[in-house]
């Protein structure tokens, strides 16, 4: 009989051999890849920068906030630059070039923070105005998953616009993990955006959303067909939602040519693949339900 | 050309300036706010108190459990009192008053633990009885997301009843994060409640659920319209589900006047905004499907 | 008036007394139970073994990878054996017997790692081919929730086949927590499996899925009725999906006798409880929608 040590050794050998098959998953050499945990840490710190008084840093609570916020900003700039450099190198850029480009992108990103904060404030206001269960702004910031997902999206979207590979999607998928709300960082979303409950929402890469739009759990803003696979990359595949539209739970709006006109209301579970004029209310004709009675 | 240091300094300055705009998100001074991480830690420890032998504390495993559980309870009481005090101060209560009130609430909450445990035991039994895939009670406690969401809800609901602001919602949104099950802490839910799979479930603030109710993934117990926003605060907006009702996946039941009578069965994807008599089975009339054949 | 200390003491006593009720949730003695955190740690390390260059271990980054991967594999074998031993003891096996059986299972599991990796590579290829938004393999590995859920499922399924209680479900429910994708470890899923977006997907215990199948968010592959509860344990309750089938968002396919024939396409929100011939495209007849116009 083969000894346990020998058996373990053989198994380890067979796994190491298996790494030599040259497939995408086969690499023993560490790739130049972003560190997901580091990216998540950056997201958490960026949230502190967006909402400075709400997520206090335990280490600094007895001191003056201003120098600490400055230190926090510089810390995040340093870390984010490092991750951007890694993904640019992963794309084949030479180290020095990647370092310069990363620093440039990071500065441009941080210069946009006040604009991002201005957008986030409108989203917060929209959440408060739209939800009778909301008891105050702080409750929304601390506990509403929609607020979290939108905040992370607004940050990731700026990095997406600056051409950063991979990091924006890692950021929005982190929010997707926590909230069940899947917003691709490429989507274009204007101010006063409100997501209620949110689980199951999908907003595709080429979606365009206007001002003051409300969407509920389970809404898909998706592609009509993705059977073209990679041949569709870069093409407009997702709908346009104009200003002041409300989309109730479970509705699906699909297709790159589909435009939901200003002020429209799309009812629960409606499935739409064609454009809708401004000011239209669309609901399902009353479901035909069957009722059967039993003794209780 | 401006030096890197100078550029960073300018960006930091512009962000710090932006904090001076007086909006909800603008505060340099730390607000008296609950610490979300501390609240989550309290939830985890409360779960150990609810299921004492199931989530062993690594530090104490070689000792007698009884003194350790006592120490755990006192520890959680101390921490919870601290968080309650913070949210009461956030509401404007003076420090001493908030401290006294927090201690009183915390004692009342812990006095309810045996009643909460009695309810949780009925929920556990309902999960076992209702799911053919369940191999035992421990599997349900360790891995069923519905069991976790209900346990956290039952704890948060008691704090909600005791008038604690913000903390109950942070607790249920933590469970929502992990499970995709969104139960507002204000909902009223009787014993033997079973949630299967659960992702996408929404149970609104003023919902009332009777004994021995089963609901599946994607079910919404929601408001008929929330366009009234903050003007609807405190009004009954969500349905009543009587005893022994089963609600299958994806069904939506909306409105504060909607009552689903005792023993009714609501089929998958049914959309209901009106009351249903006791003992009724409601299903969609057979969907009209179009079939097209292709060569394979 | 009773002193605070006395009140706390009374509450602690009443909770400890409550543990003596003999219900499932009542145990002061620690049960022989798996440690959920340890299982999650094992899943994270197994992922490093599946994708060796993608999730670098910070401690080892300056050294040669090969000895470190070997050390990682041996570490996971040791930890997994420990957890398996615990769950076997929880089933009533005597310590020595459980230890031997656990080691045997663990060796058999690790001997399957190359086959698991071969399957995962096909899933990765399917994700890349199927999604126009995918910019590369690394992005999929780092950020696609479907890829994560399938990887964890493939690992858990092998342990399920080896008769390990409880751990497989803890593993897939961990993935369910993070992704909203609920795949029971008992399901049988062939190669090139692609899940897009994924939130709200449910795949039941006795489901059988062929090669090259694509499913989207909100799809249920479920049981027709679970009202039989525990009496249905072990029976075939979930559908068969043959090769090359695509199932769009929100569709439900239910029942153990339901077979979706090779190459079929099931449209969004279709609800199916009967078999479908190979090569069939099934869509909902156009929803009857009501449009109302308002001035904007």
Tab-separated table of N, CA, C and O in Angstrom, chain A residues 184-229:
chain	number	residue	atom	x	y	z
A	184	UNK	N	-23.299	48.088	-14.980
A	184	UNK	CA	-22.014	48.078	-15.682
A	184	UNK	C	-21.391	49.466	-15.597
A	184	UNK	O	-22.088	50.462	-15.775
A	185	UNK	N	-20.088	49.570	-15.342
A	185	UNK	CA	-19.465	50.892	-15.189
A	185	UNK	C	-19.543	51.750	-16.452
A	185	UNK	O	-19.359	52.968	-16.380
A	186	UNK	N	-19.834	51.152	-17.594
A	186	UNK	CA	-19.944	51.922	-18.828
A	186	UNK	C	-21.264	52.660	-18.996
A	186	UNK	O	-21.377	53.545	-19.852
A	187	UNK	N	-22.276	52.332	-18.178
A	187	UNK	CA	-23.586	52.986	-18.330
A	187	UNK	C	-23.469	54.486	-18.068
A	187	UNK	O	-22.602	54.939	-17.326
A	188	UNK	N	-24.385	55.261	-18.700
A	188	UNK	CA	-24.405	56.715	-18.543
A	188	UNK	C	-25.658	57.068	-17.751
A	188	UNK	O	-26.767	56.813	-18.209
A	189	UNK	N	-25.486	57.619	-16.542
A	189	UNK	CA	-26.633	57.860	-15.658
A	189	UNK	C	-26.586	59.283	-15.139
A	189	UNK	O	-25.621	59.679	-14.481
A	190	UNK	N	-27.639	60.033	-15.408
A	190	UNK	CA	-27.690	61.448	-15.011
A	190	UNK	C	-28.120	61.575	-13.540
A	190	UNK	O	-28.317	60.572	-12.843
A	191	UNK	N	-28.285	62.799	-13.079
A	191	UNK	CA	-28.487	63.076	-11.657
A	191	UNK	C	-29.866	62.641	-11.132
A	191	UNK	O	-30.740	62.284	-11.884
A	192	UNK	N	-30.027	62.667	-9.816
A	192	UNK	CA	-31.261	62.287	-9.115
A	192	UNK	C	-31.722	60.884	-9.517
A	192	UNK	O	-32.868	60.679	-9.909
A	193	UNK	N	-30.838	59.924	-9.412
A	193	UNK	CA	-31.171	58.547	-9.766
A	193	UNK	C	-31.524	57.784	-8.489
A	193	UNK	O	-30.778	57.812	-7.523
A	194	UNK	N	-32.666	57.114	-8.481
A	194	UNK	CA	-33.100	56.402	-7.271
A	194	UNK	C	-33.406	54.937	-7.578
A	194	UNK	O	-34.180	54.624	-8.480
A	195	UNK	N	-32.781	54.060	-6.829
A	195	UNK	CA	-33.035	52.620	-6.911
A	195	UNK	C	-33.655	52.185	-5.596
A	195	UNK	O	-33.052	52.367	-4.540
A	196	UNK	N	-34.857	51.590	-5.627
A	196	UNK	CA	-35.470	51.111	-4.376
A	196	UNK	C	-35.337	49.587	-4.277
A	196	UNK	O	-35.561	48.878	-5.261
A	197	UNK	N	-34.974	49.113	-3.094
A	197	UNK	CA	-34.767	47.672	-2.830
A	197	UNK	C	-33.604	47.126	-3.670
A	197	UNK	O	-32.574	46.761	-3.160
A	198	UNK	N	-33.814	47.025	-4.962
A	198	UNK	CA	-32.681	46.859	-5.866
A	198	UNK	C	-32.267	45.468	-6.259
A	198	UNK	O	-31.717	45.276	-7.340
A	199	UNK	N	-32.508	44.447	-5.423
A	199	UNK	CA	-31.989	43.119	-5.757
A	199	UNK	C	-32.457	42.689	-7.143
A	199	UNK	O	-33.626	42.800	-7.474
A	200	UNK	N	-31.536	42.199	-7.952
A	200	UNK	CA	-31.875	41.669	-9.264
A	200	UNK	C	-31.846	42.684	-10.399
A	200	UNK	O	-32.067	42.317	-11.550
A	201	UNK	N	-31.555	43.940	-10.085
A	201	UNK	CA	-31.465	44.952	-11.154
A	201	UNK	C	-30.226	44.701	-12.020
A	201	UNK	O	-29.152	44.401	-11.501
A	202	UNK	N	-30.400	44.811	-13.355
A	202	UNK	CA	-29.277	44.729	-14.294
A	202	UNK	C	-29.337	45.948	-15.211
A	202	UNK	O	-30.365	46.197	-15.847
A	203	UNK	N	-28.247	46.706	-15.264
A	203	UNK	CA	-28.152	47.866	-16.153
A	203	UNK	C	-26.928	47.658	-17.034
A	203	UNK	O	-25.797	47.662	-16.561
A	204	UNK	N	-27.161	47.461	-18.336
A	204	UNK	CA	-26.098	47.072	-19.251
A	204	UNK	C	-25.146	48.197	-19.626
A	204	UNK	O	-25.429	49.378	-19.386
A	205	UNK	N	-24.054	47.801	-20.259
A	205	UNK	CA	-22.920	48.680	-20.534
A	205	UNK	C	-23.273	49.929	-21.335
A	205	UNK	O	-22.726	50.999	-21.080
A	206	UNK	N	-24.170	49.828	-22.312
A	206	UNK	CA	-24.420	50.975	-23.191
A	206	UNK	C	-25.764	51.655	-22.903
A	206	UNK	O	-26.268	52.416	-23.720
A	207	UNK	N	-26.318	51.405	-21.706
A	207	UNK	CA	-27.550	52.066	-21.271
A	207	UNK	C	-27.322	53.566	-21.077
A	207	UNK	O	-26.270	53.963	-20.592
A	208	UNK	N	-28.336	54.376	-21.423
A	208	UNK	CA	-28.288	55.811	-21.140
A	208	UNK	C	-29.539	56.176	-20.339
A	208	UNK	O	-30.661	55.907	-20.777
A	209	UNK	N	-29.343	56.764	-19.161
A	209	UNK	CA	-30.447	57.098	-18.250
A	209	UNK	C	-30.431	58.599	-17.980
A	209	UNK	O	-29.388	59.146	-17.627
A	210	UNK	N	-31.590	59.253	-18.127
A	210	UNK	CA	-31.685	60.699	-17.925
A	210	UNK	C	-31.786	61.094	-16.455
A	210	UNK	O	-31.475	60.314	-15.559
A	211	UNK	N	-32.256	62.310	-16.215
A	211	UNK	CA	-32.367	62.846	-14.848
A	211	UNK	C	-33.617	62.297	-14.171
A	211	UNK	O	-34.638	62.090	-14.819
A	212	UNK	N	-33.534	62.137	-12.852
A	212	UNK	CA	-34.724	61.926	-12.035
A	212	UNK	C	-35.469	60.644	-12.415
A	212	UNK	O	-36.685	60.622	-12.545
A	213	UNK	N	-34.727	59.592	-12.602
A	213	UNK	CA	-35.296	58.297	-12.955
A	213	UNK	C	-35.323	57.419	-11.708
A	213	UNK	O	-34.404	57.450	-10.896
A	214	UNK	N	-36.435	56.656	-11.560
A	214	UNK	CA	-36.596	55.738	-10.408
A	214	UNK	C	-36.726	54.331	-10.918
A	214	UNK	O	-37.592	54.076	-11.762
A	215	UNK	N	-35.977	53.397	-10.382
A	215	UNK	CA	-36.210	52.010	-10.758
A	215	UNK	C	-36.254	51.116	-9.519
A	215	UNK	O	-35.611	51.377	-8.512
A	216	UNK	N	-37.049	50.057	-9.640
A	216	UNK	CA	-37.295	49.134	-8.528
A	216	UNK	C	-36.609	47.793	-8.755
A	216	UNK	O	-36.070	47.524	-9.833
A	217	UNK	N	-36.675	46.942	-7.758
A	217	UNK	CA	-36.027	45.624	-7.779
A	217	UNK	C	-36.391	44.820	-9.027
A	217	UNK	O	-37.493	44.900	-9.530
A	218	UNK	N	-35.423	44.071	-9.508
A	218	UNK	CA	-35.692	43.127	-10.592
A	218	UNK	C	-35.824	43.732	-11.978
A	218	UNK	O	-36.174	43.025	-12.930
A	219	UNK	N	-35.553	45.022	-12.122
A	219	UNK	CA	-35.634	45.650	-13.452
A	219	UNK	C	-34.383	45.318	-14.272
A	219	UNK	O	-33.266	45.401	-13.776
A	220	UNK	N	-34.590	44.926	-15.530
A	220	UNK	CA	-33.474	44.719	-16.454
A	220	UNK	C	-33.495	45.775	-17.550
A	220	UNK	O	-34.500	45.939	-18.225
A	221	UNK	N	-32.387	46.489	-17.703
A	221	UNK	CA	-32.177	47.356	-18.875
A	221	UNK	C	-31.097	46.643	-19.666
A	221	UNK	O	-29.900	46.773	-19.381
A	222	UNK	N	-31.533	45.816	-20.627
A	222	UNK	CA	-30.615	44.850	-21.205
A	222	UNK	C	-30.544	44.860	-22.717
A	222	UNK	O	-31.115	45.722	-23.388
A	223	UNK	N	-29.828	43.858	-23.225
A	223	UNK	CA	-29.662	43.687	-24.661
A	223	UNK	C	-30.775	42.782	-25.185
A	223	UNK	O	-31.278	41.921	-24.475
A	224	UNK	N	-31.156	43.012	-26.432
A	224	UNK	CA	-32.233	42.246	-27.028
A	224	UNK	C	-31.764	40.830	-27.314
A	224	UNK	O	-32.468	39.857	-27.120
A	225	UNK	N	-30.556	40.730	-27.803
A	225	UNK	CA	-29.980	39.420	-28.016
A	225	UNK	C	-28.485	39.557	-27.869
A	225	UNK	O	-27.900	40.546	-28.285
A	226	UNK	N	-27.875	38.568	-27.256
A	226	UNK	CA	-26.419	38.608	-27.133
A	226	UNK	C	-25.826	37.416	-27.849
A	226	UNK	O	-24.681	37.050	-27.611
A	227	UNK	N	-26.611	36.847	-28.752
A	227	UNK	CA	-26.115	35.644	-29.410
A	227	UNK	C	-24.959	35.966	-30.354
A	227	UNK	O	-24.250	35.085	-30.802
A	228	UNK	N	-24.777	37.246	-30.693
A	228	UNK	CA	-23.631	37.625	-31.511
A	228	UNK	C	-22.318	37.559	-30.742
A	228	UNK	O	-21.248	37.600	-31.326
A	229	UNK	N	-22.402	37.465	-29.413
A	229	UNK	CA	-21.208	37.344	-28.587
A	229	UNK	C	-20.226	38.482	-28.835
A	229	UNK	O	-20.621	39.638	-28.969
